[in-house]
Amino acid sequence: MPQDDLLELAMKHNFWTWSMQQCPSVINVKKSQGVYFWDQDDKRYLDFNSMVMCVNIGHGNQHVKQAMIDQINELPFVGPHMVSKPKALLGEKLASITPPGLDHFLYTLGGSDANENAIKIARDYTGKVKILTRYRSYHGATMGAMALTGDRRRLHWEPAVMPGVVHFLDPFRYRSVFFKGRGLVPDSVYTQAYLDNLEEVIRFEGPQKIAAILLEPITGTNGIIIPPEGYMKGVREICDHHNILMIFDEVMTGFGRTGKMFASEHWGVKPDIFTMAKGLTSGYAPLGAVAMKRDIFDFFKDKTFFGGMTYTGHPVSCAAAIANIEVIQQEKLVENSATRGETLKQLLQEIKAKHPCVGDVRSIGLFGVIELVRDGLTREPFTEPDKPLKAIMARVKDEIIKHGVFLYNTFHMILIIPPLIITDDQLREGFAVIDRALDLADADIKQG
């Protein structure tokens, strides 16, 4: 079938996510390989977003594709209440790479339901209901996960979302509400202010009512916000003091993205529960998982867990995950993420030094962001999140796409989240395009 006909059919019958149906922004993808994909006109795109922040091992990996084909030929499906070889082997594989003691796993379909199931487990285990999450957070698009989300995306569904969720402030140094205009504040002072704020929220909400605190260890789509030194250990201590579970959402940060297998390793902090998806299979098949400590698992030995879905632990997805982890280990992609991450950090600093529109840049591993502002002193966002997207921001994104780089942007941020197989030259290739596009933003600011 001609590619034009495929596009017409897709537009006619498909309901598009996160889009107005009359004008979805879509690319008709024909093929993909490595860090690139091609559209119907054979135009090549450098994938600076790992498609949906998930293709950690790159596109078209033969080892993973063959593992999936072999599994389809051997056993394409069994129900979640049955044992399959890949499901058994994946548990063993995950237990070998997750933090010690977090070696029991509930499989899900993706990140959103992984987070919802983590909350169900926490509420069952503790007998408490309230969940604390941060305002600058995204935990998924299902109704429960949207309630957990702190950013504006949840507002559309309120008050119909899951009850019992309370949000608190995150330690975002560039936009700190506690230290505006006070210059550089030492990490110890800065960290303590946000830990004190969390303690205050817990006091008012009642620690005896709080089941868990759910955190992205490094904030993802809300701006790659890296916590200051001592913050995560401080949250761990607060949780222990109040008998509150600590849950990490590693859906975006897991499987090498930040230069460690899991982001929690950067601070030596072990959560009680953590969730994963995306990089678990690198997007080759839908799969998420909830990892939990042994005592939480043991709690359910004589108590029924009321949860699960038809495709939980799908054998083809589990086979893909095993092969994907093998690729990450054999090709040393965690190490490559850390090494290439230094190049990314340098390129971000060069962009910041050159362009007046760049207010801040942040990165860890291959997880980076360019934050655009209209005024470097006031830090006015390039486009306010609660207002329509300014035409100039759309022009910047269109210019980047036009020159063959695919990435994710928000109202005033450009995220850099490439596959972990990327080279220094490919990073520079992408940044050359971004550099030229930001000239448009600089010119717009100059014109007023």
mmCIF file of C-alpha atoms in Angstrom, residues 26-383:
data_model
loop_
_atom_site.group_PDB
_atom_site.id
_atom_site.type_symbol
_atom_site.label_atom_id
_atom_site.label_comp_id
_atom_site.label_asym_id
_atom_site.label_seq_id
_atom_site.Cartn_x
_atom_site.Cartn_y
_atom_site.Cartn_z
ATOM 1 C CA VAL A 26 2.397 13.134 13.175
ATOM 2 C CA ILE A 27 5.266 11.766 11.095
ATOM 3 C CA ASN A 28 4.610 8.813 8.816
ATOM 4 C CA VAL A 29 7.519 6.568 9.825
ATOM 5 C CA LYS A 30 8.708 4.045 7.270
ATOM 6 C CA LYS A 31 11.733 2.445 8.955
ATOM 7 C CA SER A 32 14.239 2.940 11.762
ATOM 8 C CA GLN A 33 17.772 1.851 12.582
ATOM 9 C CA GLY A 34 20.280 2.856 15.230
ATOM 10 C CA VAL A 35 19.737 6.487 16.245
ATOM 11 C CA TYR A 36 17.780 7.352 13.093
ATOM 12 C CA PHE A 37 14.344 6.839 11.565
ATOM 13 C CA TRP A 38 12.979 7.664 8.097
ATOM 14 C CA ASP A 39 9.630 9.021 6.936
ATOM 15 C CA GLN A 40 7.591 8.126 3.852
ATOM 16 C CA ASP A 41 9.706 10.453 1.698
ATOM 17 C CA ASP A 42 12.923 8.809 2.919
ATOM 18 C CA LYS A 43 13.814 11.882 4.951
ATOM 19 C CA ARG A 44 16.116 10.865 7.790
ATOM 20 C CA TYR A 45 15.607 12.051 11.372
ATOM 21 C CA LEU A 46 18.137 11.912 14.180
ATOM 22 C CA ASP A 47 16.144 10.636 17.146
ATOM 23 C CA PHE A 48 16.982 12.953 20.047
ATOM 24 C CA ASN A 49 14.046 11.653 22.103
ATOM 25 C CA SER A 50 14.540 7.878 21.872
ATOM 26 C CA MET A 51 11.091 7.991 20.235
ATOM 27 C CA VAL A 52 9.177 8.367 23.543
ATOM 28 C CA MET A 53 12.159 8.430 25.918
ATOM 29 C CA CYS A 54 12.336 4.660 25.667
ATOM 30 C CA VAL A 55 14.502 3.306 22.811
ATOM 31 C CA ASN A 56 17.609 3.118 24.995
ATOM 32 C CA ILE A 57 19.394 0.491 22.880
ATOM 33 C CA GLY A 58 18.555 2.207 19.600
ATOM 34 C CA HIS A 59 16.229 1.187 16.803
ATOM 35 C CA GLY A 60 16.227 -2.133 14.980
ATOM 36 C CA ASN A 61 18.453 -4.150 17.312
ATOM 37 C CA GLN A 62 18.705 -7.619 15.802
ATOM 38 C CA HIS A 63 19.249 -9.458 19.091
ATOM 39 C CA VAL A 64 15.990 -8.183 20.575
ATOM 40 C CA LYS A 65 14.033 -8.682 17.361
ATOM 41 C CA GLN A 66 15.213 -12.284 17.105
ATOM 42 C CA ALA A 67 14.365 -12.994 20.746
ATOM 43 C CA MET A 68 10.815 -11.794 20.113
ATOM 44 C CA ILE A 69 10.484 -13.841 16.919
ATOM 45 C CA ASP A 70 11.773 -16.960 18.683
ATOM 46 C CA GLN A 71 9.310 -16.450 21.537
ATOM 47 C CA ILE A 72 6.378 -15.980 19.155
ATOM 48 C CA ASN A 73 7.306 -19.237 17.443
ATOM 49 C CA GLU A 74 7.668 -21.096 20.750
ATOM 50 C CA LEU A 75 4.830 -19.655 22.866
ATOM 51 C CA PRO A 76 3.122 -16.437 21.755
ATOM 52 C CA PHE A 77 0.865 -16.043 24.802
ATOM 53 C CA VAL A 78 -0.149 -17.445 28.172
ATOM 54 C CA GLY A 79 -2.331 -15.864 30.825
ATOM 55 C CA PRO A 80 -0.914 -13.966 33.802
ATOM 56 C CA HIS A 81 -1.777 -16.817 36.187
ATOM 57 C CA MET A 82 0.566 -19.232 34.368
ATOM 58 C CA VAL A 83 4.333 -19.729 34.261
ATOM 59 C CA SER A 84 6.307 -19.070 31.113
ATOM 60 C CA LYS A 85 10.043 -19.408 30.574
ATOM 61 C CA PRO A 86 10.664 -15.721 29.769
ATOM 62 C CA LYS A 87 8.615 -14.543 32.745
ATOM 63 C CA ALA A 88 10.648 -16.738 35.086
ATOM 64 C CA LEU A 89 13.982 -15.762 33.547
ATOM 65 C CA LEU A 90 13.161 -12.056 33.512
ATOM 66 C CA GLY A 91 12.598 -12.071 37.269
ATOM 67 C CA GLU A 92 16.024 -13.628 37.751
ATOM 68 C CA LYS A 93 17.589 -11.137 35.335
ATOM 69 C CA LEU A 94 16.024 -8.112 37.015
ATOM 70 C CA ALA A 95 17.030 -9.342 40.472
ATOM 71 C CA SER A 96 20.652 -9.367 39.274
ATOM 72 C CA ILE A 97 20.641 -5.648 38.344
ATOM 73 C CA THR A 98 18.192 -3.984 40.748
ATOM 74 C CA PRO A 99 19.307 -2.666 44.154
ATOM 75 C CA PRO A 100 19.856 -5.533 46.632
ATOM 76 C CA GLY A 101 16.676 -6.635 48.371
ATOM 77 C CA LEU A 102 14.363 -5.248 45.684
ATOM 78 C CA ASP A 103 14.029 -8.607 44.015
ATOM 79 C CA HIS A 104 10.299 -9.317 43.655
ATOM 80 C CA PHE A 105 8.451 -8.005 40.610
ATOM 81 C CA LEU A 106 4.904 -7.397 39.472
ATOM 82 C CA TYR A 107 4.697 -7.005 35.697
ATOM 83 C CA THR A 108 2.461 -4.381 34.124
ATOM 84 C CA LEU A 109 1.730 -3.015 30.659
ATOM 85 C CA GLY A 110 3.699 0.225 31.040
ATOM 86 C CA GLY A 111 4.710 3.042 33.344
ATOM 87 C CA SER A 112 1.295 4.462 34.211
ATOM 88 C CA ASP A 113 -0.137 1.211 35.519
ATOM 89 C CA ALA A 114 3.184 0.359 37.162
ATOM 90 C CA ASN A 115 2.801 3.518 39.248
ATOM 91 C CA GLU A 116 -0.858 2.779 39.981
ATOM 92 C CA ASN A 117 0.000 -0.742 41.110
ATOM 93 C CA ALA A 118 2.835 0.568 43.268
ATOM 94 C CA ILE A 119 0.276 2.754 45.047
ATOM 95 C CA LYS A 120 -2.148 -0.152 45.488
ATOM 96 C CA ILE A 121 0.642 -2.230 47.004
ATOM 97 C CA ALA A 122 1.724 0.614 49.306
ATOM 98 C CA ARG A 123 -1.814 1.253 50.527
ATOM 99 C CA ASP A 124 -2.455 -2.440 51.141
ATOM 100 C CA TYR A 125 0.861 -2.948 52.921
ATOM 101 C CA THR A 126 0.663 0.095 55.194
ATOM 102 C CA GLY A 127 -3.083 0.263 55.717
ATOM 103 C CA LYS A 128 -2.789 3.994 54.987
ATOM 104 C CA VAL A 129 -4.188 5.974 52.063
ATOM 105 C CA LYS A 130 -2.433 9.274 51.411
ATOM 106 C CA ILE A 131 0.317 9.509 48.794
ATOM 107 C CA LEU A 132 2.705 12.465 48.545
ATOM 108 C CA THR A 133 4.186 13.458 45.173
ATOM 109 C CA ARG A 134 5.905 16.592 43.905
ATOM 110 C CA TYR A 135 4.334 19.385 41.863
ATOM 111 C CA ARG A 136 6.885 19.172 39.059
ATOM 112 C CA SER A 137 6.259 15.524 38.285
ATOM 113 C CA TYR A 138 4.652 13.296 35.699
ATOM 114 C CA HIS A 139 3.641 9.754 36.592
ATOM 115 C CA GLY A 140 1.401 8.698 33.697
ATOM 116 C CA ALA A 141 -1.856 9.298 31.846
ATOM 117 C CA THR A 142 -4.306 6.844 33.424
ATOM 118 C CA MET A 143 -6.708 8.385 35.943
ATOM 119 C CA GLY A 144 -4.776 7.201 38.987
ATOM 120 C CA ALA A 145 -1.392 8.114 37.527
ATOM 121 C CA MET A 146 -2.744 11.506 36.454
ATOM 122 C CA ALA A 147 -3.723 12.168 40.072
ATOM 123 C CA LEU A 148 -0.172 11.310 41.110
ATOM 124 C CA THR A 149 1.146 13.739 38.507
ATOM 125 C CA GLY A 150 1.837 17.167 39.959
ATOM 126 C CA ASP A 151 2.070 19.277 36.816
ATOM 127 C CA ARG A 152 -0.759 21.008 34.960
ATOM 128 C CA ARG A 153 -1.686 17.938 32.945
ATOM 129 C CA ARG A 154 -3.692 16.665 35.897
ATOM 130 C CA LEU A 155 -5.895 19.774 36.048
ATOM 131 C CA HIS A 156 -8.066 18.787 33.076
ATOM 132 C CA TRP A 157 -9.417 15.776 34.984
ATOM 133 C CA GLU A 158 -9.830 17.249 38.444
ATOM 134 C CA PRO A 159 -11.722 16.579 40.633
ATOM 135 C CA ALA A 160 -12.476 13.202 39.040
ATOM 136 C CA VAL A 161 -8.985 11.770 39.593
ATOM 137 C CA MET A 162 -7.998 9.351 42.361
ATOM 138 C CA PRO A 163 -8.394 10.867 45.853
ATOM 139 C CA GLY A 164 -5.792 10.837 48.593
ATOM 140 C CA VAL A 165 -2.890 12.484 46.723
ATOM 141 C CA VAL A 166 -1.067 15.503 48.179
ATOM 142 C CA HIS A 167 1.627 17.460 46.307
ATOM 143 C CA PHE A 168 4.675 19.226 47.702
ATOM 144 C CA LEU A 169 7.484 21.443 46.378
ATOM 145 C CA ASP A 170 10.468 20.025 44.555
ATOM 146 C CA PRO A 171 14.031 21.388 44.941
ATOM 147 C CA PHE A 172 14.417 23.204 41.609
ATOM 148 C CA ARG A 173 17.350 25.561 42.080
ATOM 149 C CA TYR A 174 16.804 27.611 38.905
ATOM 150 C CA ARG A 175 13.233 28.447 39.930
ATOM 151 C CA SER A 176 13.397 28.134 43.705
ATOM 152 C CA VAL A 177 10.563 29.865 45.565
ATOM 153 C CA PHE A 178 12.632 29.973 48.766
ATOM 154 C CA PHE A 179 15.803 31.641 47.528
ATOM 155 C CA LYS A 180 14.758 34.123 44.826
ATOM 156 C CA GLY A 181 17.362 36.800 44.268
ATOM 157 C CA ARG A 182 19.621 35.548 47.056
ATOM 158 C CA GLY A 183 22.495 34.422 44.859
ATOM 159 C CA LEU A 184 24.157 31.052 45.161
ATOM 160 C CA VAL A 185 22.972 29.267 48.285
ATOM 161 C CA PRO A 186 25.074 26.349 49.626
ATOM 162 C CA ASP A 187 23.646 22.913 48.857
ATOM 163 C CA SER A 188 23.289 22.132 52.554
ATOM 164 C CA VAL A 189 21.107 25.214 53.185
ATOM 165 C CA TYR A 190 19.142 24.743 49.984
ATOM 166 C CA THR A 191 18.514 21.039 50.611
ATOM 167 C CA GLN A 192 17.452 21.577 54.214
ATOM 168 C CA ALA A 193 14.869 24.186 53.212
ATOM 169 C CA TYR A 194 13.075 21.720 50.962
ATOM 170 C CA LEU A 195 13.355 18.876 53.459
ATOM 171 C CA ASP A 196 11.868 21.171 56.112
ATOM 172 C CA ASN A 197 9.035 21.993 53.717
ATOM 173 C CA LEU A 198 8.360 18.288 53.203
ATOM 174 C CA GLU A 199 8.354 17.730 56.972
ATOM 175 C CA GLU A 200 5.825 20.545 57.331
ATOM 176 C CA VAL A 201 3.525 18.996 54.714
ATOM 177 C CA ILE A 202 3.759 15.633 56.481
ATOM 178 C CA ARG A 203 2.946 17.259 59.830
ATOM 179 C CA PHE A 204 -0.188 18.918 58.455
ATOM 180 C CA GLU A 205 -1.325 15.834 56.518
ATOM 181 C CA GLY A 206 -0.642 13.458 59.414
ATOM 182 C CA PRO A 207 2.175 10.885 59.087
ATOM 183 C CA GLN A 208 -0.182 8.225 60.424
ATOM 184 C CA LYS A 209 -2.291 8.765 57.274
ATOM 185 C CA ILE A 210 0.514 8.730 54.667
ATOM 186 C CA ALA A 211 1.291 5.445 52.922
ATOM 187 C CA ALA A 212 4.113 6.579 50.650
ATOM 188 C CA ILE A 213 6.104 9.367 49.049
ATOM 189 C CA LEU A 214 6.432 8.836 45.296
ATOM 190 C CA LEU A 215 9.316 10.568 43.514
ATOM 191 C CA GLU A 216 10.965 10.708 40.137
ATOM 192 C CA PRO A 217 14.597 10.461 41.333
ATOM 193 C CA ILE A 218 15.404 12.896 38.523
ATOM 194 C CA THR A 219 12.419 14.846 37.242
ATOM 195 C CA GLY A 220 11.779 14.005 33.586
ATOM 196 C CA THR A 221 9.460 15.935 31.289
ATOM 197 C CA ASN A 222 9.150 18.785 33.786
ATOM 198 C CA GLY A 223 12.736 19.754 33.158
ATOM 199 C CA ILE A 224 15.449 17.197 34.060
ATOM 200 C CA ILE A 225 15.632 18.524 37.623
ATOM 201 C CA ILE A 226 18.565 16.906 39.419
ATOM 202 C CA PRO A 227 18.209 16.898 43.229
ATOM 203 C CA PRO A 228 20.877 18.689 45.279
ATOM 204 C CA GLU A 229 23.400 16.805 47.367
ATOM 205 C CA GLY A 230 21.799 15.253 50.437
ATOM 206 C CA TYR A 231 18.190 15.644 49.312
ATOM 207 C CA MET A 232 17.397 12.019 48.489
ATOM 208 C CA LYS A 233 19.107 10.738 51.625
ATOM 209 C CA GLY A 234 17.126 13.303 53.586
ATOM 210 C CA VAL A 235 13.829 12.124 52.106
ATOM 211 C CA ARG A 236 14.813 8.534 52.910
ATOM 212 C CA GLU A 237 15.451 9.495 56.539
ATOM 213 C CA ILE A 238 12.122 11.337 56.743
ATOM 214 C CA CYS A 239 10.299 8.288 55.373
ATOM 215 C CA ASP A 240 12.012 5.992 57.866
ATOM 216 C CA HIS A 241 11.258 8.336 60.773
ATOM 217 C CA HIS A 242 7.539 8.489 59.968
ATOM 218 C CA ASN A 243 7.096 4.874 58.759
ATOM 219 C CA ILE A 244 6.269 6.060 55.246
ATOM 220 C CA LEU A 245 7.246 4.020 52.198
ATOM 221 C CA MET A 246 9.593 5.581 49.642
ATOM 222 C CA ILE A 247 8.700 4.848 46.007
ATOM 223 C CA PHE A 248 10.874 5.790 43.036
ATOM 224 C CA ASP A 249 9.388 6.233 39.576
ATOM 225 C CA GLU A 250 12.306 5.077 37.394
ATOM 226 C CA VAL A 251 10.176 4.760 34.260
ATOM 227 C CA MET A 252 12.290 7.336 32.407
ATOM 228 C CA THR A 253 15.524 7.197 34.405
ATOM 229 C CA GLY A 254 16.053 3.438 34.487
ATOM 230 C CA PHE A 255 18.255 1.197 32.351
ATOM 231 C CA GLY A 256 21.244 3.450 31.836
ATOM 232 C CA ARG A 257 19.579 6.739 30.976
ATOM 233 C CA THR A 258 21.449 8.765 33.631
ATOM 234 C CA GLY A 259 24.815 6.996 33.437
ATOM 235 C CA LYS A 260 23.837 4.417 36.067
ATOM 236 C CA MET A 261 21.633 1.372 35.592
ATOM 237 C CA PHE A 262 19.098 3.071 37.892
ATOM 238 C CA ALA A 263 19.150 6.710 38.985
ATOM 239 C CA SER A 264 18.889 5.788 42.673
ATOM 240 C CA GLU A 265 22.497 4.582 42.464
ATOM 241 C CA HIS A 266 23.745 8.175 42.175
ATOM 242 C CA TRP A 267 22.917 8.786 45.842
ATOM 243 C CA GLY A 268 23.136 5.299 47.311
ATOM 244 C CA VAL A 269 19.494 5.541 48.331
ATOM 245 C CA LYS A 270 17.323 2.441 48.195
ATOM 246 C CA PRO A 271 13.546 2.869 47.910
ATOM 247 C CA ASP A 272 11.029 0.381 49.271
ATOM 248 C CA ILE A 273 9.328 0.101 45.878
ATOM 249 C CA PHE A 274 10.276 1.342 42.441
ATOM 250 C CA THR A 275 8.649 1.281 39.040
ATOM 251 C CA MET A 276 10.144 0.784 35.599
ATOM 252 C CA ALA A 277 9.020 0.653 31.963
ATOM 253 C CA LYS A 278 10.280 2.412 28.784
ATOM 254 C CA GLY A 279 13.953 1.315 28.833
ATOM 255 C CA LEU A 280 12.928 -2.075 30.240
ATOM 256 C CA THR A 281 12.242 -3.232 26.675
ATOM 257 C CA SER A 282 13.501 -0.114 24.858
ATOM 258 C CA GLY A 283 9.999 0.156 23.441
ATOM 259 C CA TYR A 284 10.245 -3.068 21.430
ATOM 260 C CA ALA A 285 7.197 -4.403 23.310
ATOM 261 C CA PRO A 286 4.889 -2.958 25.998
ATOM 262 C CA LEU A 287 6.038 -3.820 29.521
ATOM 263 C CA GLY A 288 6.365 -2.233 32.925
ATOM 264 C CA ALA A 289 7.248 -3.610 36.328
ATOM 265 C CA VAL A 290 6.998 -2.847 40.030
ATOM 266 C CA ALA A 291 9.978 -3.908 42.136
ATOM 267 C CA MET A 292 9.440 -4.343 45.861
ATOM 268 C CA LYS A 293 11.337 -5.288 49.007
ATOM 269 C CA ARG A 294 11.018 -8.808 50.340
ATOM 270 C CA ASP A 295 9.016 -7.831 53.413
ATOM 271 C CA ILE A 296 6.418 -6.167 51.186
ATOM 272 C CA PHE A 297 6.265 -9.288 49.039
ATOM 273 C CA ASP A 298 5.991 -11.447 52.164
ATOM 274 C CA PHE A 299 3.029 -9.379 53.377
ATOM 275 C CA PHE A 300 0.994 -10.733 50.467
ATOM 276 C CA LYS A 301 1.861 -14.390 51.071
ATOM 277 C CA ASP A 302 -1.395 -14.864 52.960
ATOM 278 C CA LYS A 303 -3.269 -11.837 51.595
ATOM 279 C CA THR A 304 -4.773 -11.548 48.137
ATOM 280 C CA PHE A 305 -3.491 -8.764 45.922
ATOM 281 C CA PHE A 306 -6.469 -7.399 44.027
ATOM 282 C CA GLY A 307 -4.806 -6.445 40.765
ATOM 283 C CA GLY A 308 -3.548 -7.667 37.425
ATOM 284 C CA MET A 309 -4.459 -7.452 33.755
ATOM 285 C CA THR A 310 -4.889 -9.872 30.868
ATOM 286 C CA TYR A 311 -1.462 -9.196 29.371
ATOM 287 C CA THR A 312 0.487 -9.030 32.645
ATOM 288 C CA GLY A 313 3.852 -10.721 32.085
ATOM 289 C CA HIS A 314 3.235 -11.283 28.363
ATOM 290 C CA PRO A 315 5.872 -13.809 27.208
ATOM 291 C CA VAL A 316 6.907 -11.841 24.113
ATOM 292 C CA SER A 317 7.379 -8.670 26.159
ATOM 293 C CA CYS A 318 9.363 -10.559 28.795
ATOM 294 C CA ALA A 319 11.567 -12.107 26.105
ATOM 295 C CA ALA A 320 12.165 -8.633 24.670
ATOM 296 C CA ALA A 321 13.120 -7.311 28.113
ATOM 297 C CA ILE A 322 15.662 -10.077 28.738
ATOM 298 C CA ALA A 323 17.307 -9.522 25.358
ATOM 299 C CA ASN A 324 17.226 -5.751 25.860
ATOM 300 C CA ILE A 325 19.036 -5.987 29.204
ATOM 301 C CA GLU A 326 21.594 -8.307 27.601
ATOM 302 C CA VAL A 327 22.275 -5.676 24.936
ATOM 303 C CA ILE A 328 22.646 -2.947 27.576
ATOM 304 C CA GLN A 329 25.159 -5.082 29.463
ATOM 305 C CA GLN A 330 27.081 -6.551 26.518
ATOM 306 C CA GLU A 331 27.410 -3.246 24.660
ATOM 307 C CA LYS A 332 28.228 -1.375 27.896
ATOM 308 C CA LEU A 333 25.513 1.179 27.254
ATOM 309 C CA VAL A 334 25.383 2.380 30.857
ATOM 310 C CA GLU A 335 29.046 3.282 30.561
ATOM 311 C CA ASN A 336 28.452 4.882 27.155
ATOM 312 C CA SER A 337 25.662 6.966 28.648
ATOM 313 C CA ALA A 338 28.040 8.279 31.299
ATOM 314 C CA THR A 339 30.820 8.977 28.778
ATOM 315 C CA ARG A 340 28.624 10.554 26.107
ATOM 316 C CA GLY A 341 26.920 12.415 28.911
ATOM 317 C CA GLU A 342 30.093 14.452 29.416
ATOM 318 C CA THR A 343 29.957 15.471 25.754
ATOM 319 C CA LEU A 344 26.291 16.380 26.153
ATOM 320 C CA LYS A 345 27.133 18.514 29.188
ATOM 321 C CA GLN A 346 29.814 20.370 27.199
ATOM 322 C CA LEU A 347 27.505 20.966 24.216
ATOM 323 C CA LEU A 348 24.793 22.296 26.508
ATOM 324 C CA GLN A 349 27.216 24.756 28.089
ATOM 325 C CA GLU A 350 28.300 25.960 24.642
ATOM 326 C CA ILE A 351 24.664 26.530 23.660
ATOM 327 C CA LYS A 352 24.023 28.449 26.877
ATOM 328 C CA ALA A 353 27.065 30.666 26.392
ATOM 329 C CA LYS A 354 26.065 31.541 22.828
ATOM 330 C CA HIS A 355 22.311 32.152 23.008
ATOM 331 C CA PRO A 356 20.603 34.876 25.095
ATOM 332 C CA CYS A 357 17.379 32.842 24.933
ATOM 333 C CA VAL A 358 18.929 30.028 26.981
ATOM 334 C CA GLY A 359 18.393 30.576 30.685
ATOM 335 C CA ASP A 360 19.642 27.278 32.030
ATOM 336 C CA VAL A 361 20.873 23.865 30.920
ATOM 337 C CA ARG A 362 20.898 20.681 32.981
ATOM 338 C CA SER A 363 21.967 17.111 32.301
ATOM 339 C CA ILE A 364 22.995 13.827 33.845
ATOM 340 C CA GLY A 365 24.063 10.983 31.591
ATOM 341 C CA LEU A 366 22.094 11.231 28.341
ATOM 342 C CA PHE A 367 19.239 13.078 30.016
ATOM 343 C CA GLY A 368 19.407 16.777 29.253
ATOM 344 C CA VAL A 369 17.373 19.963 28.848
ATOM 345 C CA ILE A 370 17.673 23.470 27.431
ATOM 346 C CA GLU A 371 15.413 25.915 29.272
ATOM 347 C CA LEU A 372 14.433 28.949 27.204
ATOM 348 C CA VAL A 373 13.670 32.355 28.713
ATOM 349 C CA ARG A 374 12.724 35.781 27.410
ATOM 350 C CA ASP A 375 14.818 37.539 30.031
ATOM 351 C CA GLY A 376 17.896 36.085 31.675
ATOM 352 C CA LEU A 377 17.516 38.254 34.777
ATOM 353 C CA THR A 378 13.817 37.736 35.504
ATOM 354 C CA ARG A 379 13.895 34.177 34.116
ATOM 355 C CA GLU A 380 10.565 34.758 32.398
ATOM 356 C CA PRO A 381 9.784 31.484 30.560
ATOM 357 C CA PHE A 382 9.871 31.676 26.778
ATOM 358 C CA THR A 383 6.209 30.622 26.806
#
